[in-house]
Structure formats: structure tokens, C-alpha cells
Short mmCIF file of C-alpha atoms in Angstrom, two decimals:
data_model
loop_
_atom_site.label_atom_id
_atom_site.label_comp_id
_atom_site.label_asym_id
_atom_site.label_seq_id
_atom_site.Cartn_x
_atom_site.Cartn_y
_atom_site.Cartn_z
CA MET A 1 86.83 -43.44 -62.20
CA LEU A 2 90.19 -41.84 -62.93
CA LEU A 3 88.45 -38.67 -64.09
CA ARG A 4 86.53 -38.53 -60.79
CA CYS A 5 89.79 -38.82 -58.88
CA LEU A 6 91.36 -36.06 -60.96
CA LYS A 7 88.36 -33.85 -60.29
CA ALA A 8 88.59 -34.48 -56.56
CA GLU A 9 92.34 -33.71 -56.51
CA GLY A 10 91.72 -30.56 -58.50
CA MET A 11 89.10 -29.40 -56.00
CA LYS A 12 91.60 -29.93 -53.18
CA CYS A 13 94.18 -27.85 -55.03
CA ARG A 14 91.88 -24.94 -55.69
CA ARG A 15 91.18 -24.57 -52.00
CA SER A 16 94.77 -24.92 -50.83
CA PRO A 17 97.45 -22.23 -50.19
CA VAL A 18 100.04 -24.62 -51.69
CA TRP A 19 99.82 -22.61 -54.91
CA LEU A 20 101.56 -19.76 -53.18
CA ALA A 21 104.79 -21.75 -53.42
CA PHE A 22 104.45 -21.86 -57.18
CA LEU A 23 103.81 -18.14 -57.41
CA VAL A 24 106.60 -17.04 -55.10
CA MET A 25 109.42 -19.59 -55.32
CA PRO A 26 110.16 -19.22 -59.08
CA LEU A 27 110.95 -15.58 -58.42
CA PHE A 28 114.01 -16.42 -56.32
CA PRO A 29 116.03 -18.32 -58.98
CA ALA A 30 115.01 -15.69 -61.55
CA VAL A 31 116.32 -12.83 -59.38
CA LEU A 32 119.44 -14.71 -58.29
CA GLY A 33 120.23 -15.87 -61.79
CA THR A 34 119.77 -12.41 -63.28
CA VAL A 35 121.84 -10.69 -60.64
CA ASN A 36 124.59 -13.28 -61.11
CA TYR A 37 124.45 -12.78 -64.88
CA LEU A 38 124.63 -8.98 -64.64
CA GLY A 39 127.54 -9.23 -62.19
CA ASN A 40 129.55 -11.45 -64.52
CA THR A 41 128.83 -10.19 -68.03
CA GLU A 42 132.53 -10.07 -68.79
CA VAL A 43 132.59 -13.86 -68.45
CA LEU A 44 129.01 -14.71 -69.40
CA GLU A 45 129.14 -13.39 -72.95
CA ASN A 46 126.54 -15.61 -74.65
CA GLY A 47 123.43 -13.56 -73.97
CA TRP A 48 120.28 -15.63 -73.58
CA TYR A 49 122.22 -18.87 -73.23
CA SER A 50 124.37 -17.54 -70.42
CA LEU A 51 121.28 -16.18 -68.69
CA TRP A 52 119.51 -19.53 -68.99
CA SER A 53 122.52 -21.28 -67.45
CA GLN A 54 122.31 -18.98 -64.43
CA HIS A 55 118.53 -19.33 -64.01
CA THR A 56 118.45 -23.13 -64.28
CA LEU A 57 121.54 -23.66 -62.11
CA PHE A 58 119.53 -22.34 -59.11
CA SER A 59 116.07 -23.63 -60.07
CA SER A 60 117.04 -27.21 -60.97
CA MET A 61 119.27 -27.73 -57.94
CA PHE A 62 117.32 -25.98 -55.17
CA PHE A 63 113.93 -24.57 -55.98
CA LEU A 64 112.22 -27.01 -58.32
CA PRO A 65 112.97 -30.19 -56.30
CA ALA A 66 111.77 -28.38 -53.17
CA GLN A 67 108.63 -27.21 -54.98
CA PHE A 68 107.84 -30.69 -56.17
CA GLY A 69 108.58 -32.02 -52.73
CA VAL A 70 106.15 -29.56 -51.14
CA PHE A 71 103.37 -30.25 -53.67
CA CYS A 72 103.69 -34.05 -53.51
CA ALA A 73 103.86 -34.01 -49.68
CA TRP A 74 100.75 -31.83 -49.62
CA GLN A 75 98.91 -34.21 -52.00
CA TRP A 76 99.16 -37.00 -49.40
CA ARG A 77 98.91 -34.69 -46.42
CA LEU A 78 95.13 -34.80 -46.20
CA GLU A 79 95.15 -38.59 -46.16
CA HIS A 80 97.83 -38.61 -43.45
CA THR A 81 95.82 -36.23 -41.25
CA ASP A 82 93.68 -37.60 -38.43
CA ARG A 83 92.02 -40.87 -39.57
CA ASN A 84 91.30 -39.95 -43.15
CA TRP A 85 92.84 -43.21 -44.41
CA ASN A 86 89.70 -44.95 -43.18
CA SER A 87 87.43 -43.07 -45.58
CA PHE A 88 90.09 -42.88 -48.27
CA MET A 89 90.74 -46.63 -48.41
CA THR A 90 87.09 -47.67 -48.06
CA ALA A 91 86.05 -45.54 -51.05
CA PRO A 92 84.93 -47.61 -54.09
CA VAL A 93 87.93 -46.43 -56.13
CA PRO A 94 90.88 -48.57 -57.28
CA ALA A 95 94.21 -47.69 -55.68
CA ARG A 96 95.60 -47.43 -59.23
CA ASP A 97 93.31 -44.55 -60.08
CA LEU A 98 94.04 -42.74 -56.80
CA CYS A 99 97.78 -42.85 -57.45
CA LEU A 100 97.54 -42.01 -61.14
CA ALA A 101 95.35 -38.99 -60.42
CA LYS A 102 98.00 -37.60 -58.08
CA LEU A 103 100.74 -38.30 -60.60
CA ILE A 104 98.84 -36.63 -63.46
CA LEU A 105 98.19 -33.56 -61.34
CA ALA A 106 101.87 -33.47 -60.34
CA ALA A 107 102.85 -33.73 -64.02
CA GLY A 108 100.64 -30.70 -64.70
CA VAL A 109 102.44 -28.84 -61.91
CA SER A 110 105.78 -29.79 -63.50
CA LEU A 111 104.61 -28.18 -66.75
CA LEU A 112 103.32 -25.12 -64.91
CA ALA A 113 106.71 -24.72 -63.14
CA GLN A 114 108.62 -24.91 -66.42
CA VAL A 115 106.31 -22.40 -68.10
CA SER A 116 106.76 -20.04 -65.17
CA ILE A 117 110.51 -20.37 -65.41
CA ALA A 118 110.42 -19.65 -69.16
CA VAL A 119 108.23 -16.55 -68.68
CA LEU A 120 110.47 -15.15 -65.95
CA PHE A 121 113.50 -15.95 -68.11
CA LEU A 122 112.12 -13.89 -70.96
CA ILE A 123 111.24 -11.01 -68.68
CA SER A 124 114.67 -11.17 -67.02
CA GLY A 125 116.37 -11.10 -70.41
CA LYS A 126 114.59 -7.92 -71.39
CA VAL A 127 115.40 -6.37 -67.98
CA ALA A 128 119.06 -7.36 -68.48
CA GLY A 129 119.07 -5.64 -71.87
CA ILE A 130 119.57 -8.69 -74.07
CA THR A 131 118.59 -7.75 -77.63
CA ALA A 132 119.42 -10.97 -79.46
CA PRO A 133 116.57 -13.24 -80.66
CA VAL A 134 115.11 -15.63 -78.08
CA PRO A 135 116.81 -19.06 -78.29
CA PRO A 136 114.82 -21.44 -80.55
CA GLU A 137 115.67 -24.22 -78.09
CA LEU A 138 113.57 -22.69 -75.33
CA GLY A 139 110.52 -24.81 -76.13
CA ASN A 140 112.63 -27.97 -76.06
CA TRP A 141 114.15 -27.03 -72.71
CA VAL A 142 110.70 -26.46 -71.25
CA LEU A 143 109.21 -29.65 -72.71
CA LEU A 144 112.03 -32.00 -71.65
CA GLY A 145 112.40 -30.20 -68.32
CA THR A 146 108.72 -31.03 -67.76
CA VAL A 147 109.31 -34.64 -68.68
CA GLY A 148 112.32 -34.89 -66.34
CA GLY A 149 110.30 -33.29 -63.61
CA ILE A 150 107.64 -36.02 -63.84
CA SER A 151 110.16 -38.63 -62.72
CA VAL A 152 111.01 -36.44 -59.71
CA CYS A 153 107.32 -36.08 -58.88
CA ALA A 154 106.82 -39.87 -59.07
CA VAL A 155 109.68 -40.40 -56.59
CA GLN A 156 108.40 -37.65 -54.29
CA LEU A 157 104.84 -39.07 -54.35
CA LEU A 158 106.14 -42.46 -53.26
CA LEU A 159 108.21 -40.92 -50.47
CA SER A 160 105.30 -38.79 -49.31
CA LEU A 161 103.01 -41.82 -49.26
CA ILE A 162 105.41 -43.83 -47.11
CA ILE A 163 106.59 -41.02 -44.81
CA ARG A 164 103.74 -39.47 -42.88
CA ALA A 165 105.59 -36.35 -41.82
CA PHE A 166 105.52 -33.39 -44.20
CA ALA A 167 109.10 -32.09 -43.96
CA PRO A 168 111.33 -35.17 -44.56
CA PRO A 169 110.18 -35.79 -48.21
CA VAL A 170 110.74 -32.09 -48.95
CA ALA A 171 114.27 -32.30 -47.48
CA ILE A 172 114.98 -35.46 -49.51
CA GLY A 173 113.87 -33.63 -52.64
CA LEU A 174 116.26 -30.77 -51.93
CA ILE A 175 119.14 -33.18 -51.26
CA GLY A 176 118.22 -35.11 -54.43
CA GLY A 177 118.36 -31.95 -56.50
CA ILE A 178 121.87 -31.12 -55.29
CA GLY A 179 122.97 -34.71 -55.81
CA GLY A 180 121.40 -34.73 -59.27
CA LEU A 181 123.49 -31.82 -60.44
CA MET A 182 126.65 -33.36 -59.03
CA LEU A 183 125.99 -36.72 -60.71
CA THR A 184 125.24 -34.99 -63.96
CA ALA A 185 128.60 -33.22 -63.77
CA TYR A 186 130.29 -36.60 -63.33
CA GLY A 187 128.44 -38.14 -66.30
CA TYR A 188 125.93 -40.28 -64.38
CA GLY A 189 122.90 -38.13 -64.98
CA TYR A 190 120.81 -40.68 -66.86
CA ALA A 191 120.94 -43.07 -63.90
CA PHE A 192 119.45 -40.77 -61.24
CA PRO A 193 115.86 -39.41 -61.29
CA TYR A 194 116.72 -35.91 -59.97
CA SER A 195 119.44 -35.61 -62.62
CA LEU A 196 116.81 -36.06 -65.35
CA LEU A 197 115.37 -32.68 -64.36
CA CYS A 198 118.79 -31.05 -64.80
CA LEU A 199 119.38 -32.84 -68.11
CA GLY A 200 115.98 -32.04 -69.56
CA MET A 201 116.41 -28.32 -68.77
CA ARG A 202 120.09 -28.37 -69.84
CA ALA A 203 120.79 -26.76 -66.51
CA ASN A 204 123.98 -24.73 -66.53
CA ASN A 205 124.81 -26.10 -69.98
CA PRO A 206 122.26 -25.07 -72.65
CA ALA A 207 124.57 -26.17 -75.47
CA MET A 208 124.58 -29.78 -74.26
CA VAL A 209 123.29 -32.37 -76.73
CA LEU A 210 120.78 -34.56 -74.88
CA ASP A 211 120.83 -38.25 -75.64
CA LEU A 212 117.09 -38.63 -75.98
CA ALA A 213 116.72 -42.43 -75.92
CA PRO A 214 118.36 -43.10 -72.48
CA PHE A 215 116.74 -39.96 -71.09
CA LEU A 216 113.20 -40.98 -72.02
CA LEU A 217 113.86 -44.61 -71.01
CA SER A 218 115.13 -43.53 -67.58
CA VAL A 219 112.16 -41.20 -67.05
CA PHE A 220 109.77 -43.99 -68.00
CA LEU A 221 111.43 -46.59 -65.76
CA TYR A 222 111.60 -44.34 -62.69
CA THR A 223 108.06 -43.07 -63.15
CA ALA A 224 106.61 -46.55 -63.79
CA LEU A 225 108.56 -48.15 -60.94
CA CYS A 226 107.61 -45.51 -58.36
CA THR A 227 103.99 -45.51 -59.49
CA VAL A 228 103.74 -49.30 -59.26
CA LEU A 229 105.28 -49.26 -55.85
CA SER A 230 102.93 -46.51 -54.71
CA ILE A 231 99.92 -48.54 -55.89
CA ARG A 232 101.27 -51.63 -54.14
CA VAL A 233 101.88 -49.75 -50.87
CA LEU A 234 98.44 -48.17 -51.05
CA SER A 235 96.73 -51.48 -51.84
CA HIS A 236 98.32 -53.16 -48.81
CA ARG A 237 97.99 -50.29 -46.32
CA ASP A 238 96.38 -51.34 -43.06
CA VAL A 239 93.44 -48.98 -42.66
CA THR A 240 92.93 -49.81 -38.97
CA ALA A 241 96.50 -48.89 -38.17
CA GLU A 242 95.96 -45.25 -39.09
#
């Protein structure tokens, strides 16, 4: 049944213009980060690592949380439209599978976003004239950035399920991204879901040593908690009230 739900969500994605956000938005932090790097090469002397810090500073704080917010809000948008909850909730599909399908798809989008950032990072480095070898840590940044992004997606899916309007969850995601970077700077990153995205990517600090155990534990707890709450909310939703 979960596979059927995944297939249905995938069909919705293929027919939606929401993908334009994932084609266009990653260009902004890449351009901003590269321009900032080129304008401060006398200070940013560490080549690829300095460029990564500039790219991820913008993407982890502004663009990625907004992207995830848009995608997760869109995932629930169809159900919030008109009286679609009636058909959605009366379908012979467990609420667990419906929520997990949306989370799995969002996790795939998190991976896609990180890969896009990595590709644009490599292109930007060549444009900026960096001749040093590509950092061997790049794969780790992408992988753990994806994992951190999953916790953000889980939170955003819960918010978008509860809040019927499209814009507020997106705004909360943007505020969460800014707050996440601030809390990371003060040493509380492992306690806040949006900070996990910054930590996984090593945003603005590629030399940082990530404490993997609390990082993975926090990702698991936030993802599990928000998913369980989403399933509970969905299971108890009053169909006739929609």
C-alpha cells in the first residue's frame, strides 16, 4: 500500500510546476555565494572551502528551508483544496502510509536539493578559477546535509498538514532557517531541527567536526516525532468539517 501511495504522490509531482522552484532557487545562493567569494578573495583564501562556506551560508539559512517549505506545503495543498479531504480520508489506505509516502518523497527532494547545490558549487569553483582538487569531504557534506534536511521536511509536513493556508508554513520554514543558523553559532545546533540542516552541510564552517551520534539521534527524534504526530492528526481529522 505504501508503494501505491508513493506512486500517486510521484504522479502529482510530475504534473506540478512546483519543480520550477528546485530548478531556479538553487541558482540564487550559487550566484550570491560566488560573487561574495570573488569580492573577498583577500580574506577568503581557502579556495574550495571558502567557496563552500559562502554557498551554504545563503542556501542553508534562506533558500533550502524555503524550498522545503514550498514543497511540503504543496504536498498537502491538494488535500486542503475544496473538499478533497472527503475522498482522501475515505480511501482504503492507512494514514501511516499516506504520511510516510509524503515524507519519503520529501526526503528524495532533500537529496535532489543537495546534489544540485554540489553541482552548482563545482561549476562555480571552475568559474571562479579555483584549480585545487575538489574537497574529499564534499560527499559527506551532501549526504549529511540530506539527512539534516529530512528532519526539516518532517517538521514542515506536520505544519502544512495542520495549517491549511499555503504561505504560513513557508514563512515558518524561512524563520526556522535563520534561527537554526543563529542557534548553531551559539552551540545549540543539535537541539533544533533547522540547525541540523546547517550542521550536516557544515554551513559557513566546512572545517567543523560534526558530532555524529547526537546529530543522527536528533534527526531521528525530530523526524519520528513529527511523523507520528502527522499520522495522529490525520487519523483523527474530521472529514465532514472540511
